Short mmCIF file of C-alpha atoms in Angstrom, two decimals:
data_model
loop_
_atom_site.label_atom_id
_atom_site.label_comp_id
_atom_site.label_asym_id
_atom_site.label_seq_id
_atom_site.Cartn_x
_atom_site.Cartn_y
_atom_site.Cartn_z
CA SER A 279 -46.25 -170.99 -104.32
CA ILE A 280 -44.68 -174.26 -104.18
CA ASP A 281 -45.02 -174.61 -100.32
CA ASP A 282 -48.73 -174.05 -100.70
CA TYR A 283 -49.02 -176.55 -103.58
CA ALA A 284 -46.95 -179.17 -101.66
CA ILE A 285 -49.45 -179.05 -98.72
CA ALA A 286 -52.18 -179.46 -101.00
CA PHE A 287 -50.76 -182.15 -103.09
CA THR A 288 -49.74 -184.02 -99.60
CA GLU A 289 -53.23 -183.89 -98.38
CA ASN A 290 -54.81 -184.99 -101.49
CA MET A 291 -52.10 -187.87 -101.28
CA LYS A 292 -53.68 -189.01 -98.20
CA LEU A 293 -57.08 -188.82 -99.47
CA PHE A 294 -56.48 -190.90 -102.83
CA PRO A 295 -53.20 -193.11 -101.90
CA TYR A 296 -54.18 -195.41 -104.85
CA LEU A 297 -53.17 -192.79 -107.29
CA VAL A 298 -49.63 -192.38 -105.92
CA SER A 299 -48.74 -195.70 -105.14
CA THR A 300 -45.15 -195.47 -105.83
CA GLU A 301 -42.45 -192.71 -105.45
CA LEU A 302 -42.44 -192.30 -108.86
CA ALA A 303 -46.17 -191.78 -109.33
CA LYS A 304 -45.80 -189.22 -106.62
CA ILE A 305 -43.20 -187.42 -108.51
CA GLU A 306 -44.96 -187.53 -111.98
CA ASN A 307 -48.27 -186.50 -110.26
CA PHE A 308 -46.62 -183.63 -108.45
CA ALA A 309 -44.70 -182.42 -111.48
CA ASN A 310 -47.76 -182.52 -113.71
CA GLY A 311 -49.38 -179.87 -111.35
CA LEU A 312 -46.47 -177.48 -112.02
CA PRO A 313 -46.00 -174.98 -114.97
CA SER A 314 -44.20 -176.65 -117.88
CA ASP A 315 -41.05 -174.56 -116.98
CA PHE A 316 -40.35 -176.98 -113.95
CA GLY A 317 -41.10 -180.35 -115.66
CA PRO A 318 -37.67 -181.62 -117.16
CA THR A 319 -35.69 -180.44 -113.71
CA VAL A 320 -38.08 -181.73 -110.92
CA LYS A 321 -38.68 -184.78 -112.88
CA MET A 322 -35.22 -185.88 -112.59
CA GLU A 323 -35.26 -186.22 -108.79
CA SER A 324 -35.59 -189.74 -107.19
CA THR A 325 -37.83 -188.96 -104.07
CA LEU A 326 -40.87 -186.59 -103.53
CA LYS A 327 -38.92 -184.46 -101.17
CA ALA A 328 -36.26 -183.81 -103.42
CA THR A 329 -38.74 -182.84 -106.10
CA VAL A 330 -40.34 -180.20 -103.75
CA LYS A 331 -37.04 -178.88 -102.93
CA ALA A 332 -36.06 -178.55 -106.65
CA SER A 333 -39.38 -177.10 -107.44
CA LYS A 334 -38.60 -174.49 -104.68
CA ASN A 335 -35.14 -173.91 -106.33
CA VAL A 336 -36.85 -173.16 -109.62
CA GLU A 337 -39.61 -170.95 -108.37
CA THR A 338 -36.55 -169.05 -106.65
CA GLN A 339 -35.03 -168.83 -109.78
CA LEU A 340 -37.90 -167.46 -112.02
CA LYS A 341 -38.77 -164.91 -109.13
CA GLU A 342 -35.16 -163.65 -109.36
CA ARG A 343 -35.42 -163.41 -113.18
CA GLY A 344 -38.83 -161.69 -112.71
CA LEU A 345 -40.25 -164.58 -114.81
CA GLU A 346 -43.08 -165.58 -111.96
CA ARG A 347 -46.28 -165.42 -114.35
CA ILE A 348 -48.17 -168.41 -113.58
CA GLU A 349 -49.90 -170.05 -110.64
CA VAL A 350 -48.32 -173.26 -109.33
CA GLY A 351 -50.93 -176.15 -108.94
CA LYS A 352 -53.29 -174.73 -111.59
CA LYS A 353 -53.38 -175.69 -115.24
CA ARG A 354 -53.53 -173.25 -118.10
CA LYS A 355 -56.45 -173.66 -120.62
CA PHE A 356 -55.50 -173.45 -124.38
CA GLU A 357 -57.65 -170.83 -126.21
CA GLY A 358 -60.59 -172.73 -127.58
CA SER A 359 -60.83 -175.25 -124.93
CA SER A 360 -63.58 -175.33 -122.01
#
């Protein structure tokens, strides 16, 4: 879920602050851990808090449509990749 991913992301952000030194870096890194369906919508936000909220909204919409099919925070591997 987005909530679980947001908690894990925040914990990692504290461990590796140099990877997310700006608000834009936080948004980019958070969005990069989301399924591609989320990307364009959530990257338009200006704060991490707003990005998390937008992600929850997208997650809710996908669940309502019955499209929840992938785990948040885990990248898919393409066939033939290791």
